[in-house]
Amino acid sequence: MKNDTKNAPIGVFDSGIGGLTVAKELIKTLPGEDIIYLGDTARVPYGTKSGRTVIAYSRSNTEFLISKGIKLLVVACNTASSVSIPSLKAEFDIPVLGVIEPGAKKAVEVTHKNKIGVIGTPSTINSGAYTKAIENLNPDIEVISKPCPLFVPLADEGWVEGEIVERVAEEYLNPIKNSGIDVLVLGCTHYPLLKNTIQKIVGEEITLVDSAQETASQIKQILVNKDLLNDSKTSSERNFYLTDVSDTFISVAGRFLGEKIDKIEMVDIVGTTAQPSL
Ligand code: DGL
């Protein structure tokens, strides 16, 4: 029974394809683990929706992944992580990890000035989840946060460097840069793609924290601690499911994952699962 569980895949969901940046780090850190990725492309974006709606979406994504026999759930979406982790942990009987706690932990480790910046979608920033997670670890740390909504469509378009994105980045980041922070958390799946531009605008003296990298190492730790590491092989199987597939998806998805995706399956969880009552 234990071996069956060890060999089971890790489930990852995101509101869309941005979570492939987390899958990419998982593949690097845990090359022997099978991964099932669900991108809720039919209902993206989550970053501008209410917490109640995002929790309902997260629940149906989790039900789908659990039906595929996953041993651990990774909520790769920062927005979903910031509002739905307590509900998912209470409702489902598998280990659940979001990206907020790992990102917060890393930021607290690297700050010297006790002043951390956090950028994310409006929903993530409004939830205050990063601020709470950082203050839980060290109440003396001051957190300065800022929503950067235009970064998501820019990354989706592949506009990650150049004059236009730099102009947008300056507008968002100049106030936060001048507030005395020494660490900036990239609190959104899409922002690692803009890392070079963000670093250029804030300057080398500010350390960027990528939640995706830290999440992957924490997942490894959880699997080791629970004796759930798949040590039976060195290569892995990856299955990608989307709730809607657009023409441009394959090329955009390849950019996020950093490798070509050969096969994507479409799944209809949207029409068959309960929608939030409004
Ligand atoms: N995946 C979302 C996040 O990390 C960004 C895209 C969206 O708004 O759904 O917050």
Tab-separated table of C-alpha atoms and ligand atoms in Angstrom:
chain	number	residue	atom	x	y	z
A	1	MET	CA	0.000	0.000	0.000
A	2	LYS	CA	2.805	2.361	0.983
A	3	ASN	CA	4.618	1.619	-2.303
A	4	ASP	CA	1.435	2.402	-4.265
A	5	THR	CA	1.261	5.764	-2.525
A	6	LYS	CA	4.952	6.420	-3.076
A	7	ASN	CA	4.551	5.755	-6.791
A	8	ALA	CA	1.474	7.976	-7.084
A	9	PRO	CA	1.811	11.321	-8.886
A	10	ILE	CA	2.025	14.788	-7.366
A	11	GLY	CA	-0.964	16.947	-8.338
A	12	VAL	CA	-0.416	20.586	-9.230
A	13	PHE	CA	-3.083	23.122	-10.109
A	14	ASP	CA	-3.070	26.719	-11.200
A	15	SER	CA	-5.623	29.119	-12.612
A	16	GLY	CA	-3.927	28.640	-15.974
A	17	ILE	CA	-0.493	28.039	-17.360
A	18	GLY	CA	1.549	30.274	-15.040
A	19	GLY	CA	1.803	27.414	-12.527
A	20	LEU	CA	4.058	25.638	-15.002
A	21	THR	CA	6.825	27.790	-13.497
A	22	VAL	CA	6.221	25.805	-10.289
A	23	ALA	CA	6.028	22.498	-12.211
A	24	LYS	CA	9.372	23.373	-13.822
A	25	GLU	CA	11.038	23.749	-10.411
A	26	LEU	CA	9.377	20.527	-9.203
A	27	ILE	CA	10.772	18.619	-12.193
A	28	LYS	CA	14.250	20.022	-11.467
A	29	THR	CA	14.105	19.205	-7.739
A	30	LEU	CA	12.266	15.864	-7.956
A	31	PRO	CA	13.121	14.283	-11.319
A	32	GLY	CA	11.715	10.873	-10.328
A	33	GLU	CA	8.209	12.101	-9.455
A	34	ASP	CA	5.228	11.812	-11.791
A	35	ILE	CA	3.289	15.045	-12.104
A	36	ILE	CA	-0.311	15.727	-13.039
A	37	TYR	CA	-0.871	19.385	-13.859
A	38	LEU	CA	-4.275	21.005	-14.108
A	39	GLY	CA	-4.571	24.507	-15.550
A	40	ASP	CA	-8.006	26.030	-15.114
A	41	THR	CA	-7.721	28.003	-18.341
A	42	ALA	CA	-11.515	28.211	-18.741
A	43	ARG	CA	-11.876	30.243	-15.542
A	44	VAL	CA	-8.572	32.183	-15.525
A	45	PRO	CA	-7.823	34.814	-14.221
A	46	TYR	CA	-8.296	34.149	-10.512
A	47	GLY	CA	-6.311	37.244	-9.527
A	48	THR	CA	-9.212	39.643	-9.921
A	49	LYS	CA	-11.954	37.388	-8.486
A	50	SER	CA	-13.441	37.186	-4.988
A	51	GLY	CA	-12.057	34.798	-2.385
A	52	ARG	CA	-15.329	32.855	-2.339
A	53	THR	CA	-15.206	32.176	-6.053
A	54	VAL	CA	-11.527	31.210	-5.982
A	55	ILE	CA	-12.182	28.756	-3.097
A	56	ALA	CA	-14.988	27.103	-5.078
A	57	TYR	CA	-12.738	26.780	-8.148
A	58	SER	CA	-9.878	25.419	-6.025
A	59	ARG	CA	-12.183	22.788	-4.551
A	60	SER	CA	-13.265	21.483	-7.947
A	61	ASN	CA	-9.669	21.470	-9.222
A	62	THR	CA	-8.642	19.430	-6.165
A	63	GLU	CA	-11.515	16.950	-6.640
A	64	PHE	CA	-10.347	16.349	-10.209
A	65	LEU	CA	-6.715	15.776	-9.204
A	66	ILE	CA	-7.702	13.485	-6.328
A	67	SER	CA	-9.761	11.420	-8.792
A	68	LYS	CA	-6.433	10.862	-10.623
A	69	GLY	CA	-4.905	9.287	-7.489
A	70	ILE	CA	-2.416	11.989	-6.428
A	71	LYS	CA	-0.416	11.571	-3.193
A	72	LEU	CA	0.137	15.291	-2.526
A	73	LEU	CA	-1.439	18.513	-3.772
A	74	VAL	CA	0.506	21.616	-4.746
A	75	VAL	CA	-1.511	24.790	-5.159
A	76	ALA	CA	0.814	26.570	-7.596
A	77	CYS	CA	-1.414	29.619	-7.966
A	78	ASN	CA	-0.568	32.391	-5.498
A	79	THR	CA	-4.117	33.731	-5.581
A	80	ALA	CA	-5.642	30.303	-4.845
A	81	SER	CA	-2.964	29.654	-2.201
A	82	SER	CA	-3.686	32.938	-0.481
A	83	VAL	CA	-7.396	32.197	0.066
A	84	SER	CA	-8.107	28.466	-0.193
A	85	ILE	CA	-5.417	26.479	1.674
A	86	PRO	CA	-7.308	26.248	5.030
A	87	SER	CA	-10.494	25.003	3.280
A	88	LEU	CA	-8.600	22.460	1.160
A	89	LYS	CA	-6.668	21.148	4.173
A	90	ALA	CA	-9.884	20.781	6.160
A	91	GLU	CA	-11.765	19.078	3.367
A	92	PHE	CA	-9.283	16.722	1.722
A	93	ASP	CA	-7.275	13.956	3.270
A	94	ILE	CA	-3.917	14.428	1.502
A	95	PRO	CA	-0.962	16.734	2.200
A	96	VAL	CA	-1.616	20.184	0.680
A	97	LEU	CA	1.039	22.824	0.080
A	98	GLY	CA	0.577	26.294	-1.352
A	99	VAL	CA	3.220	28.755	-2.491
A	100	ILE	CA	2.718	31.490	0.123
A	101	GLU	CA	4.378	29.878	3.150
A	102	PRO	CA	7.498	28.723	1.267
A	103	GLY	CA	7.906	32.177	-0.330
A	104	ALA	CA	7.403	33.937	3.014
A	105	LYS	CA	9.883	31.624	4.748
A	106	LYS	CA	12.588	32.254	2.160
A	107	ALA	CA	12.037	36.039	2.291
A	108	VAL	CA	12.341	36.063	6.100
A	109	GLU	CA	15.573	34.063	5.841
A	110	VAL	CA	17.237	36.473	3.419
A	111	THR	CA	16.189	39.914	4.690
A	112	HIS	CA	18.774	41.856	6.714
A	113	LYS	CA	16.814	45.082	6.963
A	114	ASN	CA	13.584	43.420	8.190
A	115	LYS	CA	11.740	45.163	5.375
A	116	ILE	CA	10.220	42.951	2.681
A	117	GLY	CA	8.313	43.879	-0.465
A	118	VAL	CA	5.629	41.607	-1.916
A	119	ILE	CA	4.080	41.904	-5.375
A	120	GLY	CA	1.154	39.838	-6.660
A	121	THR	CA	-2.328	39.946	-8.161
A	122	PRO	CA	-4.920	42.270	-6.578
A	123	SER	CA	-6.620	39.281	-4.851
A	124	THR	CA	-3.365	37.977	-3.400
A	125	ILE	CA	-2.338	41.390	-2.104
A	126	ASN	CA	-5.818	42.211	-0.764
A	127	SER	CA	-5.955	38.879	1.090
A	128	GLY	CA	-2.902	39.942	3.123
A	129	ALA	CA	-1.757	36.290	3.057
A	130	TYR	CA	1.947	37.031	2.476
A	131	THR	CA	1.958	39.753	5.132
A	132	LYS	CA	0.348	37.384	7.669
A	133	ALA	CA	2.725	34.531	6.795
A	134	ILE	CA	5.780	36.802	7.120
A	135	GLU	CA	4.567	38.398	10.376
A	136	ASN	CA	3.856	34.933	11.827
A	137	LEU	CA	7.489	34.051	11.236
A	138	ASN	CA	8.856	37.376	12.510
A	139	PRO	CA	6.517	40.095	13.825
A	140	ASP	CA	9.334	42.684	13.649
A	141	ILE	CA	9.396	42.574	9.866
A	142	GLU	CA	7.648	45.321	7.945
A	143	VAL	CA	5.910	44.224	4.734
A	144	ILE	CA	5.232	46.600	1.868
A	145	SER	CA	2.979	45.119	-0.782
A	146	LYS	CA	1.786	46.183	-4.186
A	147	PRO	CA	-0.552	44.631	-6.754
A	148	CYS	CA	0.921	44.532	-10.279
A	149	PRO	CA	-2.010	43.308	-12.398
A	150	LEU	CA	-0.547	44.150	-15.828
A	151	PHE	CA	2.389	41.784	-15.354
A	152	VAL	CA	0.109	38.765	-15.963
A	153	PRO	CA	-1.109	39.682	-19.484
A	154	LEU	CA	2.400	40.900	-20.391
A	155	ALA	CA	3.927	37.531	-19.458
A	156	ASP	CA	1.139	35.698	-21.295
A	157	GLU	CA	1.973	37.715	-24.422
A	158	GLY	CA	5.668	36.950	-24.034
A	159	TRP	CA	6.438	40.640	-23.415
A	160	VAL	CA	8.932	40.019	-20.658
A	161	GLU	CA	11.719	42.402	-21.654
A	162	GLY	CA	11.958	45.732	-23.477
A	163	GLU	CA	10.756	49.286	-23.268
A	164	ILE	CA	7.052	48.710	-22.650
A	165	VAL	CA	7.404	46.207	-19.841
A	166	GLU	CA	10.147	48.314	-18.246
A	167	ARG	CA	7.871	51.341	-18.278
A	168	VAL	CA	5.094	49.355	-16.583
A	169	ALA	CA	7.554	47.869	-14.095
A	170	GLU	CA	8.890	51.325	-13.189
A	171	GLU	CA	5.399	52.596	-12.535
A	172	TYR	CA	4.641	49.683	-10.186
A	173	LEU	CA	8.030	49.188	-8.595
A	174	ASN	CA	9.593	52.621	-8.099
A	175	PRO	CA	7.568	53.426	-4.948
A	176	ILE	CA	8.297	50.014	-3.410
A	177	LYS	CA	11.979	50.192	-4.425
A	178	ASN	CA	12.378	53.514	-2.648
A	179	SER	CA	10.736	52.287	0.553
A	180	GLY	CA	13.939	50.700	1.897
A	181	ILE	CA	13.197	47.006	1.264
A	182	ASP	CA	16.072	44.595	0.643
A	183	VAL	CA	13.936	41.620	-0.486
A	184	LEU	CA	11.086	41.434	-2.999
A	185	VAL	CA	8.789	38.390	-3.182
A	186	LEU	CA	7.530	37.535	-6.673
A	187	GLY	CA	4.089	36.532	-5.378
A	188	CYS	CA	2.512	35.419	-8.637
A	189	THR	CA	3.119	32.463	-10.941
A	190	HIS	CA	3.789	34.787	-13.905
A	191	TYR	CA	6.359	37.062	-12.349
A	192	PRO	CA	9.401	34.723	-12.559
A	193	LEU	CA	9.176	35.224	-16.331
A	194	LEU	CA	9.720	38.953	-15.786
A	195	LYS	CA	12.568	38.394	-13.344
A	196	ASN	CA	15.247	40.101	-15.487
A	197	THR	CA	13.157	43.213	-16.007
A	198	ILE	CA	12.055	43.376	-12.372
A	199	GLN	CA	15.669	43.008	-11.204
A	200	LYS	CA	16.780	45.732	-13.632
A	201	ILE	CA	14.182	48.165	-12.305
A	202	VAL	CA	14.636	47.500	-8.568
A	203	GLY	CA	18.445	47.167	-8.790
A	204	GLU	CA	20.850	44.409	-7.799
A	205	GLU	CA	20.824	45.353	-4.112
A	206	ILE	CA	17.266	43.990	-3.754
A	207	THR	CA	17.085	40.174	-3.621
A	208	LEU	CA	14.198	38.620	-5.551
A	209	VAL	CA	12.467	35.627	-3.963
A	210	ASP	CA	10.823	33.165	-6.302
A	211	SER	CA	8.148	31.206	-4.412
A	212	ALA	CA	8.291	28.441	-7.030
A	213	GLN	CA	11.866	27.402	-6.157
A	214	GLU	CA	11.230	27.408	-2.439
A	215	THR	CA	7.966	25.473	-2.840
A	216	ALA	CA	9.748	22.709	-4.757
A	217	SER	CA	12.327	22.230	-2.000
A	218	GLN	CA	9.628	22.176	0.697
A	219	ILE	CA	7.703	19.526	-1.256
A	220	LYS	CA	10.814	17.368	-1.345
A	221	GLN	CA	11.115	17.794	2.421
A	222	ILE	CA	7.452	16.802	3.000
A	223	LEU	CA	7.853	13.685	0.825
A	224	VAL	CA	11.026	12.690	2.666
A	225	ASN	CA	9.448	13.278	6.099
A	226	LYS	CA	6.326	11.293	5.208
A	227	ASP	CA	8.347	8.553	3.481
A	228	LEU	CA	6.495	9.264	0.248
A	229	LEU	CA	9.426	9.920	-2.082
A	230	ASN	CA	9.198	7.929	-5.308
A	231	ASP	CA	12.649	6.353	-5.350
A	232	SER	CA	11.795	3.652	-7.874
A	233	LYS	CA	12.933	5.593	-10.968
A	234	THR	CA	14.880	8.573	-12.256
A	235	SER	CA	12.623	9.792	-15.059
A	236	SER	CA	9.033	10.882	-14.692
A	237	GLU	CA	5.708	10.967	-16.443
A	238	ARG	CA	3.962	14.291	-16.824
A	239	ASN	CA	0.325	14.725	-17.706
A	240	PHE	CA	-1.146	18.102	-18.522
A	241	TYR	CA	-4.850	18.841	-18.293
A	242	LEU	CA	-6.574	22.103	-19.116
A	243	THR	CA	-10.167	23.186	-18.745
A	244	ASP	CA	-9.895	25.065	-22.079
A	245	VAL	CA	-7.289	24.928	-24.828
A	246	SER	CA	-6.545	27.953	-26.980
A	247	ASP	CA	-4.479	28.027	-30.190
A	248	THR	CA	-1.551	29.822	-28.619
A	249	PHE	CA	-1.455	27.604	-25.577
A	250	ILE	CA	1.236	25.156	-26.615
A	251	SER	CA	3.869	27.826	-27.366
A	252	VAL	CA	3.047	29.917	-24.293
A	253	ALA	CA	3.003	26.829	-22.067
A	254	GLY	CA	6.396	25.732	-23.383
A	255	ARG	CA	7.821	29.116	-22.406
A	256	PHE	CA	6.527	28.776	-18.839
A	257	LEU	CA	7.664	25.168	-18.416
A	258	GLY	CA	10.969	25.688	-20.189
A	259	GLU	CA	10.476	22.602	-22.360
A	260	LYS	CA	8.166	21.432	-25.125
A	261	ILE	CA	4.814	19.946	-24.116
A	262	ASP	CA	3.761	17.149	-26.454
A	263	LYS	CA	0.344	16.258	-25.194
A	264	ILE	CA	-2.391	18.180	-23.443
A	265	GLU	CA	-5.796	16.817	-22.544
A	266	MET	CA	-8.866	18.924	-22.140
A	267	VAL	CA	-11.108	18.217	-19.173
A	268	ASP	CA	-14.561	19.552	-18.392
A	269	ILE	CA	-14.689	20.178	-14.679
A	270	VAL	CA	-16.259	23.579	-15.115
A	271	GLY	CA	-19.646	22.439	-16.361
A	272	THR	CA	-19.936	19.560	-13.931
A	273	THR	CA	-18.927	21.103	-10.620
A	274	ALA	CA	-20.845	23.285	-8.256
A	275	GLN	CA	-20.436	27.000	-8.838
A	276	PRO	CA	-20.369	29.349	-5.870
A	277	SER	CA	-23.784	30.669	-4.823
A	278	LEU	CA	-23.846	34.415	-5.182
B	1	DGL	N1	-1.874	32.182	-11.166
B	1	DGL	C1	-2.210	33.501	-10.693
B	1	DGL	C2	-1.378	33.796	-9.429
B	1	DGL	O1	-0.328	33.241	-9.203
B	1	DGL	C3	-1.982	34.568	-11.757
B	1	DGL	C4	-2.981	34.507	-12.901
B	1	DGL	C5	-4.411	34.728	-12.446
B	1	DGL	O2	-4.779	35.878	-12.109
B	1	DGL	O3	-5.177	33.765	-12.428
B	1	DGL	O4	-1.800	34.588	-8.634
